[in-house]
C-alpha atoms as a printed R data frame, in Angstrom:
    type eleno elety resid chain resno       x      y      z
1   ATOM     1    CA   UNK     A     1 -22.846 50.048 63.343
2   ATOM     2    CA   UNK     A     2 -25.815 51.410 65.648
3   ATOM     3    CA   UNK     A     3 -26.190 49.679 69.109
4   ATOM     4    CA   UNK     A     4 -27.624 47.000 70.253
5   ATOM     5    CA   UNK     A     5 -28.918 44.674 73.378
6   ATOM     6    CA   UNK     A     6 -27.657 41.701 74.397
7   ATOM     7    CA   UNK     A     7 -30.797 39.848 73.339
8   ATOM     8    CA   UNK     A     8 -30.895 41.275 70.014
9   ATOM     9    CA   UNK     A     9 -27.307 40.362 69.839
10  ATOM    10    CA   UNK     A    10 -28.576 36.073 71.289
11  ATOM    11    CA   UNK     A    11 -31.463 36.661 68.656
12  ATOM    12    CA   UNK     A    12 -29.117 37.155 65.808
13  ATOM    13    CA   UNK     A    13 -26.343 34.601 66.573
14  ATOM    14    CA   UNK     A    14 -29.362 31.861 66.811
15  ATOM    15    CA   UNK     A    15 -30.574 32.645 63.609
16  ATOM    16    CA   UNK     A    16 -27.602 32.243 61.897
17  ATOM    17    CA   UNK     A    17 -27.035 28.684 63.037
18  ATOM    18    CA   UNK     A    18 -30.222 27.860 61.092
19  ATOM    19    CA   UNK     A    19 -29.327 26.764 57.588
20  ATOM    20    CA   UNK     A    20 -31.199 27.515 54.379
21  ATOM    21    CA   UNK     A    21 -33.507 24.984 52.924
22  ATOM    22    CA   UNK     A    22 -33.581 23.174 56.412
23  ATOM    23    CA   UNK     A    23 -36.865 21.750 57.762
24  ATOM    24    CA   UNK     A    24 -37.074 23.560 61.425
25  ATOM    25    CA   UNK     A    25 -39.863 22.325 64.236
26  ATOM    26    CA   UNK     A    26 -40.053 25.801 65.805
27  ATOM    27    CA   UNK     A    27 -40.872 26.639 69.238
28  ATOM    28    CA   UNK     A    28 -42.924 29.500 70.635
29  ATOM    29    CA   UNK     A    29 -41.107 32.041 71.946
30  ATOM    30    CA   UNK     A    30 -37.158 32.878 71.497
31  ATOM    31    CA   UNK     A    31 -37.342 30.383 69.160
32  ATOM    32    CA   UNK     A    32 -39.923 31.367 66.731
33  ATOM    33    CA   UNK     A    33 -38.015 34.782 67.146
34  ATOM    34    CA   UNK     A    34 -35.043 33.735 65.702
35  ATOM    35    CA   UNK     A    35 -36.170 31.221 63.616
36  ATOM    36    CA   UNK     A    36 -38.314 34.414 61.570
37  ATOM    37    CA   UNK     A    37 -35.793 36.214 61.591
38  ATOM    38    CA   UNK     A    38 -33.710 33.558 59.374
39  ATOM    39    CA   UNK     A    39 -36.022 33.475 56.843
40  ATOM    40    CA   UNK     A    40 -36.064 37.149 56.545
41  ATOM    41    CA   UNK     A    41 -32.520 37.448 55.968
42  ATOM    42    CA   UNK     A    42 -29.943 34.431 55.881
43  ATOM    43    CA   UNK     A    43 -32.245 31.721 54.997
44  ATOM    44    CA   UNK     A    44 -35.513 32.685 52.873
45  ATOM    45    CA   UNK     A    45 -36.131 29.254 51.940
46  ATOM    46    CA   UNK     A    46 -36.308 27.680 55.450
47  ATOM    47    CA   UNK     A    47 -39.649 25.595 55.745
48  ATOM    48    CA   UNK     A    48 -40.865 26.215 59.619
49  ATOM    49    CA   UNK     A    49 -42.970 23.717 61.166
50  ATOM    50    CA   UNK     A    50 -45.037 24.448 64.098
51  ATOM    51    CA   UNK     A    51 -46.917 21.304 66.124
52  ATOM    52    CA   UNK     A    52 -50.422 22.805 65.413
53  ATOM    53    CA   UNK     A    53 -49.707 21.466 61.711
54  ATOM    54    CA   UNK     A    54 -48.892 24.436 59.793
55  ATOM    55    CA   UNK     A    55 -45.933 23.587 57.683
56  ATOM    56    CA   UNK     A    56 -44.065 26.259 55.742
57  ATOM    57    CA   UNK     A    57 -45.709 29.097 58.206
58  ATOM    58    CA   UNK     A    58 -44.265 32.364 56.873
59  ATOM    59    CA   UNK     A    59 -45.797 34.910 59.986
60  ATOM    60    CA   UNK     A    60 -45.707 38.566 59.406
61  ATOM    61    CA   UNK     A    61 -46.057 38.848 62.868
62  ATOM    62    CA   UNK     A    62 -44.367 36.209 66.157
63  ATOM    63    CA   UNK     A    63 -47.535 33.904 66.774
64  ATOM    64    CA   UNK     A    64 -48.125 33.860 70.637
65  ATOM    65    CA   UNK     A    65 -49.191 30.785 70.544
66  ATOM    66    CA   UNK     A    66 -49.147 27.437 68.686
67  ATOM    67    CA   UNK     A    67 -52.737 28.156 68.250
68  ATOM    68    CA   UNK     A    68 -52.116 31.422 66.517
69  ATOM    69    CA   UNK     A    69 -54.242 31.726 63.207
70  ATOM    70    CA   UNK     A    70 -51.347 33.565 61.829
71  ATOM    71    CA   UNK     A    71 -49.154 30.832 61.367
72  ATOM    72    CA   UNK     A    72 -51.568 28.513 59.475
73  ATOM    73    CA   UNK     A    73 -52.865 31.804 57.492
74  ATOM    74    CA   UNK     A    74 -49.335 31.961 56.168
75  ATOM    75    CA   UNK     A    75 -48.777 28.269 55.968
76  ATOM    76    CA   UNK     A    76 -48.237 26.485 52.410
77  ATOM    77    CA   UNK     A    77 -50.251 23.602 54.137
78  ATOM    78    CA   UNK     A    78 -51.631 22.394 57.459
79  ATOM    79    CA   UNK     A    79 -52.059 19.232 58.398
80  ATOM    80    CA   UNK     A    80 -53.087 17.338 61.773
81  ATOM    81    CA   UNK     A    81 -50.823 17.220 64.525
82  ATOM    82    CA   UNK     A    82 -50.223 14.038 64.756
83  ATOM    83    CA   UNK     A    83 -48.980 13.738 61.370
84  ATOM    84    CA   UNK     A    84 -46.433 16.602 62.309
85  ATOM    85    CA   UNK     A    85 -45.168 14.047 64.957
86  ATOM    86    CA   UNK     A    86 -45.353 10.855 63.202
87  ATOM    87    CA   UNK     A    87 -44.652 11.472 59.712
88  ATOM    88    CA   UNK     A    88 -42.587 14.280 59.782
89  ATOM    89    CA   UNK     A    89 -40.825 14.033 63.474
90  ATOM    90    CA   UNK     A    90 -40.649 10.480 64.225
91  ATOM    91    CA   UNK     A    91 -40.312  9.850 60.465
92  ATOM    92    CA   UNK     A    92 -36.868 11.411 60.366
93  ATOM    93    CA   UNK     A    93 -37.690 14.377 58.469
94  ATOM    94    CA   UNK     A    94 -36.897 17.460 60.553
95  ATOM    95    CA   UNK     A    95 -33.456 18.854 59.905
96  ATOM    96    CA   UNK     A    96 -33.707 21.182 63.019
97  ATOM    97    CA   UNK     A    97 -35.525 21.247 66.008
98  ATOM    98    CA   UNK     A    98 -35.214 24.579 67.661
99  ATOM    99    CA   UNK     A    99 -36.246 24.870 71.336
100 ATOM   100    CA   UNK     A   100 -36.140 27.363 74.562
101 ATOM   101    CA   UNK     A   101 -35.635 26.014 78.421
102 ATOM   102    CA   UNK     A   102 -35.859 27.269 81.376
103 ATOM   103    CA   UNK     A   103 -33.359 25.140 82.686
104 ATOM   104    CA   UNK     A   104 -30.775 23.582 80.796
105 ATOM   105    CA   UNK     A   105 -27.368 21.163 82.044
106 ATOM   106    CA   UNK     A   106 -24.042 20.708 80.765
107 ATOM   107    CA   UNK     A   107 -25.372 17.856 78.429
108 ATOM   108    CA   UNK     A   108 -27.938 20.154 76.852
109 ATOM   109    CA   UNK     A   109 -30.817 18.520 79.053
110 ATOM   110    CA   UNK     A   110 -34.184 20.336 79.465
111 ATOM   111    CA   UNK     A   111 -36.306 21.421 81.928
112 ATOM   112    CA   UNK     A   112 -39.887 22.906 80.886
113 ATOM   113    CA   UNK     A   113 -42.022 21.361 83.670
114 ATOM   114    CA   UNK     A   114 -41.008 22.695 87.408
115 ATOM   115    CA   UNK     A   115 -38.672 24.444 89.414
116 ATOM   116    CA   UNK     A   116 -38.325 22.839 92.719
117 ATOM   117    CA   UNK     A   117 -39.905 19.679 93.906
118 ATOM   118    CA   UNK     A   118 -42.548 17.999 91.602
119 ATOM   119    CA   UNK     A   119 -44.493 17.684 93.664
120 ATOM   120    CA   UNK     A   120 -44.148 20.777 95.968
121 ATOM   121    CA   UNK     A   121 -42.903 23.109 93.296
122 ATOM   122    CA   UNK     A   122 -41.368 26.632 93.497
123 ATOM   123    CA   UNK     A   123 -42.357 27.695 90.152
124 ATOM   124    CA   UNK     A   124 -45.008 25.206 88.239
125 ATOM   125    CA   UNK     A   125 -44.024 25.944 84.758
126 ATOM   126    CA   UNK     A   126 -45.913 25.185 80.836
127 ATOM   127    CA   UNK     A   127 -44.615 21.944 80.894
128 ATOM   128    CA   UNK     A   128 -43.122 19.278 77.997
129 ATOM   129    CA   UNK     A   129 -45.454 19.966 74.697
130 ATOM   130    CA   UNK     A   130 -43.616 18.405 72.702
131 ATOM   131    CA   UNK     A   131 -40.563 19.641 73.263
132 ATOM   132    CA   UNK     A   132 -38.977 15.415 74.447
133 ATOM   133    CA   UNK     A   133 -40.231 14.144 71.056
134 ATOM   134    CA   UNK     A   134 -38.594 17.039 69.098
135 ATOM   135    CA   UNK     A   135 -35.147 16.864 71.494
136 ATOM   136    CA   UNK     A   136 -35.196 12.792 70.747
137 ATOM   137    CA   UNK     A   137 -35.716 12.447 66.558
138 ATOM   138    CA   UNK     A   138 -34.855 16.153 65.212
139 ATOM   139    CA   UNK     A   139 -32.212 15.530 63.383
140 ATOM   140    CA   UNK     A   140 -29.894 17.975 65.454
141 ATOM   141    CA   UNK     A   141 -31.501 20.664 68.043
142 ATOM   142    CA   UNK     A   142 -30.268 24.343 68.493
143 ATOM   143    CA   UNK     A   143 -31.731 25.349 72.769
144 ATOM   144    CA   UNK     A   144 -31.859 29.445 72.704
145 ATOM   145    CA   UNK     A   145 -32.255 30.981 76.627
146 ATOM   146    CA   UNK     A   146 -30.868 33.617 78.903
147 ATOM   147    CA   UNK     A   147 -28.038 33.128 80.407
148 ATOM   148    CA   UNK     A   148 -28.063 32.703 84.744
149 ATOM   149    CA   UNK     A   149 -28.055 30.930 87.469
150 ATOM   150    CA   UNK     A   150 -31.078 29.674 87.582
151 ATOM   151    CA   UNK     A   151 -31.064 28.786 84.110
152 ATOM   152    CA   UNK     A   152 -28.118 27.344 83.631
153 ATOM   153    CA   UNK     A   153 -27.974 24.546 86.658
154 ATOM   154    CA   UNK     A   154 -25.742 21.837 87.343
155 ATOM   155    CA   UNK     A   155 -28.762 19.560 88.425
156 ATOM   156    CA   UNK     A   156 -32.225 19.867 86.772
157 ATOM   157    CA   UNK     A   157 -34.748 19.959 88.803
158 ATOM   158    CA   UNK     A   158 -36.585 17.926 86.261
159 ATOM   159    CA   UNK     A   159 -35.427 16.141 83.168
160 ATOM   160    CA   UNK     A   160 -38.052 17.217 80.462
161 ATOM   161    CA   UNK     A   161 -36.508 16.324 77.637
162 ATOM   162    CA   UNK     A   162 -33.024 14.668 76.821
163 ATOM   163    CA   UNK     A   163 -30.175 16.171 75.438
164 ATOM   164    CA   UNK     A   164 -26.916 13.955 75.776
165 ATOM   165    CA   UNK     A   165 -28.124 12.676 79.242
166 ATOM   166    CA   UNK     A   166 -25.353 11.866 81.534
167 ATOM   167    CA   UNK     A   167 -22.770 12.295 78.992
168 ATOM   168    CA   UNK     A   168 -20.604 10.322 76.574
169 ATOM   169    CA   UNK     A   169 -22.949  7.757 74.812
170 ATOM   170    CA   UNK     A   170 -25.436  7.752 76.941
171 ATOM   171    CA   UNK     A   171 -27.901  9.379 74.519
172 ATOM   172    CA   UNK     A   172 -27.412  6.626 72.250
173 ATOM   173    CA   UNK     A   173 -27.647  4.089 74.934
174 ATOM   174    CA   UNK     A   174 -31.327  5.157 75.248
175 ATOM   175    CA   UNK     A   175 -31.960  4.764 71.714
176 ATOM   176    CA   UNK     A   176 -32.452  7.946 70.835
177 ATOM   177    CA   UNK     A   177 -32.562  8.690 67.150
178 ATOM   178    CA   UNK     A   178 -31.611 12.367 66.654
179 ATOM   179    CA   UNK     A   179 -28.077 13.941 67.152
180 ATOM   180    CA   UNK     A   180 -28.709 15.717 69.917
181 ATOM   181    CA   UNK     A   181 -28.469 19.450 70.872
182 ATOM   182    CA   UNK     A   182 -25.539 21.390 68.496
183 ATOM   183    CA   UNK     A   183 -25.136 24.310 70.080
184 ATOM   184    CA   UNK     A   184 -26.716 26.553 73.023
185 ATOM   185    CA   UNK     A   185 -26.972 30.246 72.156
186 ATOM   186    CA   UNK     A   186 -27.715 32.918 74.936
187 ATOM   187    CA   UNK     A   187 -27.309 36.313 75.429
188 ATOM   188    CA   UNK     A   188 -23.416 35.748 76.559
189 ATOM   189    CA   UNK     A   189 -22.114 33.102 74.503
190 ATOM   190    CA   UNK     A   190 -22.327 29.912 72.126
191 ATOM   191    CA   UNK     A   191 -21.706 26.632 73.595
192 ATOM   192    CA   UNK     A   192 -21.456 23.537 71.409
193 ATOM   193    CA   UNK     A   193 -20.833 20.046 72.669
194 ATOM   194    CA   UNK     A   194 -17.475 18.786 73.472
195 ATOM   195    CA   UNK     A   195 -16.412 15.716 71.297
196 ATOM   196    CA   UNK     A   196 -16.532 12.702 73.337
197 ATOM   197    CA   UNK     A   197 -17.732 13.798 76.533
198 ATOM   198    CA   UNK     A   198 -20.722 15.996 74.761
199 ATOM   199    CA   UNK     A   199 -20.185 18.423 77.529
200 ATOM   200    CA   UNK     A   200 -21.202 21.903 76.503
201 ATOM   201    CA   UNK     A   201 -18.386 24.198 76.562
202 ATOM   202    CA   UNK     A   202 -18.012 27.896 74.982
203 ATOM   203    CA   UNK     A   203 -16.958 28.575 71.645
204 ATOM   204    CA   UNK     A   204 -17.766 31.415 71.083
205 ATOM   205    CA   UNK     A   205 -18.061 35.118 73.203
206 ATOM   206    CA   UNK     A   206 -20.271 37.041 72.226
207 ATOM   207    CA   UNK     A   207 -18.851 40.603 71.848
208 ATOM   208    CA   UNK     A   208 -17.409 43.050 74.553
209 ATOM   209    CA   UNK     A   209 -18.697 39.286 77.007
210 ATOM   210    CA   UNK     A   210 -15.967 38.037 79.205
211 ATOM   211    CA   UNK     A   211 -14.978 34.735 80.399
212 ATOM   212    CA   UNK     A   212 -15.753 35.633 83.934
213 ATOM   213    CA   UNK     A   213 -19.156 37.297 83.622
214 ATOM   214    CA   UNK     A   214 -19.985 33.560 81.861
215 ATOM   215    CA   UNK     A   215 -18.734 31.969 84.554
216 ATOM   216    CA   UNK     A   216 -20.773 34.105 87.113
217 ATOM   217    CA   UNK     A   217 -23.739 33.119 85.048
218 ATOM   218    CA   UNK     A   218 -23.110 29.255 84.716
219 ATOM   219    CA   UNK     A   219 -24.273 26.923 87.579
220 ATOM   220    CA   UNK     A   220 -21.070 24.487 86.358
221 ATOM   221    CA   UNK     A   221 -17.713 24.462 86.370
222 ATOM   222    CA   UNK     A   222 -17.828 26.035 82.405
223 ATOM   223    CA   UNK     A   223 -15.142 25.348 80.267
224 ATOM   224    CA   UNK     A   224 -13.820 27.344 77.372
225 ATOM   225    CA   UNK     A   225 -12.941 25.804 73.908
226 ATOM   226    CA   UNK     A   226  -9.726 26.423 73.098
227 ATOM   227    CA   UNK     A   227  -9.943 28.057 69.691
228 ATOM   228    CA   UNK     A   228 -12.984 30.111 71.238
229 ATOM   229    CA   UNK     A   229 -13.701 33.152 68.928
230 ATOM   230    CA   UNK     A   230 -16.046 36.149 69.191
231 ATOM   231    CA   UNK     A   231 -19.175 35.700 67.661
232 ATOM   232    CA   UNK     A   232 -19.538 38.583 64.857
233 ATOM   233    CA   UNK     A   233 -21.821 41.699 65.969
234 ATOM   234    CA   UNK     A   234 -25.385 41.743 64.583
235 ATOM   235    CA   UNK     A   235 -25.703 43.692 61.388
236 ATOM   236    CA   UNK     A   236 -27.379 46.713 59.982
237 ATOM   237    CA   UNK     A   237 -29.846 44.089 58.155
238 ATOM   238    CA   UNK     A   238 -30.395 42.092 60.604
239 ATOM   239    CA   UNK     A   239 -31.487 44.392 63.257
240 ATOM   240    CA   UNK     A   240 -33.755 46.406 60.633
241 ATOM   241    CA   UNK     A   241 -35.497 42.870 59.855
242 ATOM   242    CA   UNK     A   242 -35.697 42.075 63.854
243 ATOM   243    CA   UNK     A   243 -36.789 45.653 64.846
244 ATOM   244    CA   UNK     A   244 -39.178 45.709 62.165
245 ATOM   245    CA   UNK     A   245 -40.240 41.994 63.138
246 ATOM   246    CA   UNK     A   246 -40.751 43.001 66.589
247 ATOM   247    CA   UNK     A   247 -42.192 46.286 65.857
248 ATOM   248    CA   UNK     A   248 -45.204 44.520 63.692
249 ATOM   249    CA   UNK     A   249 -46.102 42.089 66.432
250 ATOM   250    CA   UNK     A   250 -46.239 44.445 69.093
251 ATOM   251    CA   UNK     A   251 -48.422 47.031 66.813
252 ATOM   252    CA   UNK     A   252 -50.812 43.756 65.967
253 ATOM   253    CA   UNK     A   253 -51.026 42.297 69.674
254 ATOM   254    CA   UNK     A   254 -51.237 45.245 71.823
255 ATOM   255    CA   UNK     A   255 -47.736 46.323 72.861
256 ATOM   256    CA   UNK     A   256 -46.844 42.063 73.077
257 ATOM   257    CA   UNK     A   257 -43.632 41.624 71.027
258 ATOM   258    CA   UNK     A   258 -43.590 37.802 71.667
259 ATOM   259    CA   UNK     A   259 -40.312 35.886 72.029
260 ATOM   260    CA   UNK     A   260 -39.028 37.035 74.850
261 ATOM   261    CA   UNK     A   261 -40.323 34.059 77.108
């Protein structure tokens, strides 16, 4: 097995949470990374959904941008966007929305809009899109991010869009309609939501990770799943497909490989 990084290794483990034949409202970024890279290897038949309105976007290359005219080039259709949110968001029909942060709790809360105070912010950042519409009717959610301190907070400094909210039920109380986040993949570990509590714990490591470099990289008292396992290494396929994925998109955007927001 040739080598690898640790965010080939993250890239890799996301993908394979994304099943084959699902309908998956992509994000830009890690997610669109990962979600490509299923269809060129575990799941060809996955139909990715952007919120421009492409549906079934097949990209040779990661689109920097919702706006990129490579994903509705390689689109089977594209319609408006807001029939991507009404009919085929709010209408229940998204198997899979797949999202980055850059914050994110222990209940699998986002933060996309500032760092700091709103008002007086640190770091002003792209903000919701529509990210809190995708994390409240998706059908489940899969959140893909590096793994830190100041990613991985025990207080948001802004709730952008819900995960399981303060815990328990409480996603339900709100009326939310989609299952909530599923799992958390980063470049250290997969975290999937504790029955009951829906507090994000590990489950998996990814390989030659410890527990304690996780929990020098979780802002939260992390806790480990007891039948935690050790997430499989990346494969000869699917690092060809990513190299070669990133390897296009940096020859066709100027040295830009995308996803790595």
């Amino acid at each position: 097995m040739s080598s690898y990084t640790t965010n080939e290794m993250m890239t890799v483990a996301a993908a394979r949470r994304l099943k084959n034949g699902a309908v998956c409202f992509v994000g830009i970024g890690l997610p669109s990374k990962a979600a490509n890279l299923a269809r060129l290897t575990s799941s060809p038949d996955v139909v990715l959904i952007y919120e421009s309105g492409p549906i079934g976007a097949k990209p040779t290359v990661l689109p920097l941008s919702i706006g990129d005219g490579e994903l509705a080039e390689t689109a089977d259709t594209v319609v408006p966007t807001g029939e991507i949110f009404r009919y085929w968001l709010q209408g229940g029909r998204i198997d899979v929305g797949f999202l980055g942060a850059a914050q994110v709790d222990k209940f699998g809360n986002i933060n996309t809009t500032v760092v700091g105070d709103y008002f007086s912010p640190k770091v002003r950042l792209p903000g919701a899109g529509g990210a809190p519409e995708i994390a409240g009717s998706a059908k489940e959610v899969l959140i893909i991010l590096k793994q830190g301190h100041r990613s991985f907070v025990d207080k948001l400094d802004f709730i952008t869009s819900v995960g399981f909210g303060e815990g328990g039920d409480h996603r339900q109380q709100l009326g939310l309609p989609g299952k909530g986040p599923v799992g958390i993949i980063t470049d250290l570990c997969i975290m999937e939501p504790e029955a009951g509590t829906n507090e994000f714990v590990v489950t998996a490591l990814h390989p030659g990770v410890t527990r304690e470099q996780v929990i020098e990289n979780t802002g939260w008292a992390i806790r480990f799943a007891d039948n935690m396992t050790v997430t499989a290494e990346p494969t000869a396929v699917e690092l060809d497909a990513l190299r070669a994925l990133e390897a296009r998109t940096a020859a066709a955007h100027g040295g830009q490989v995308g996803g790595e927001a």
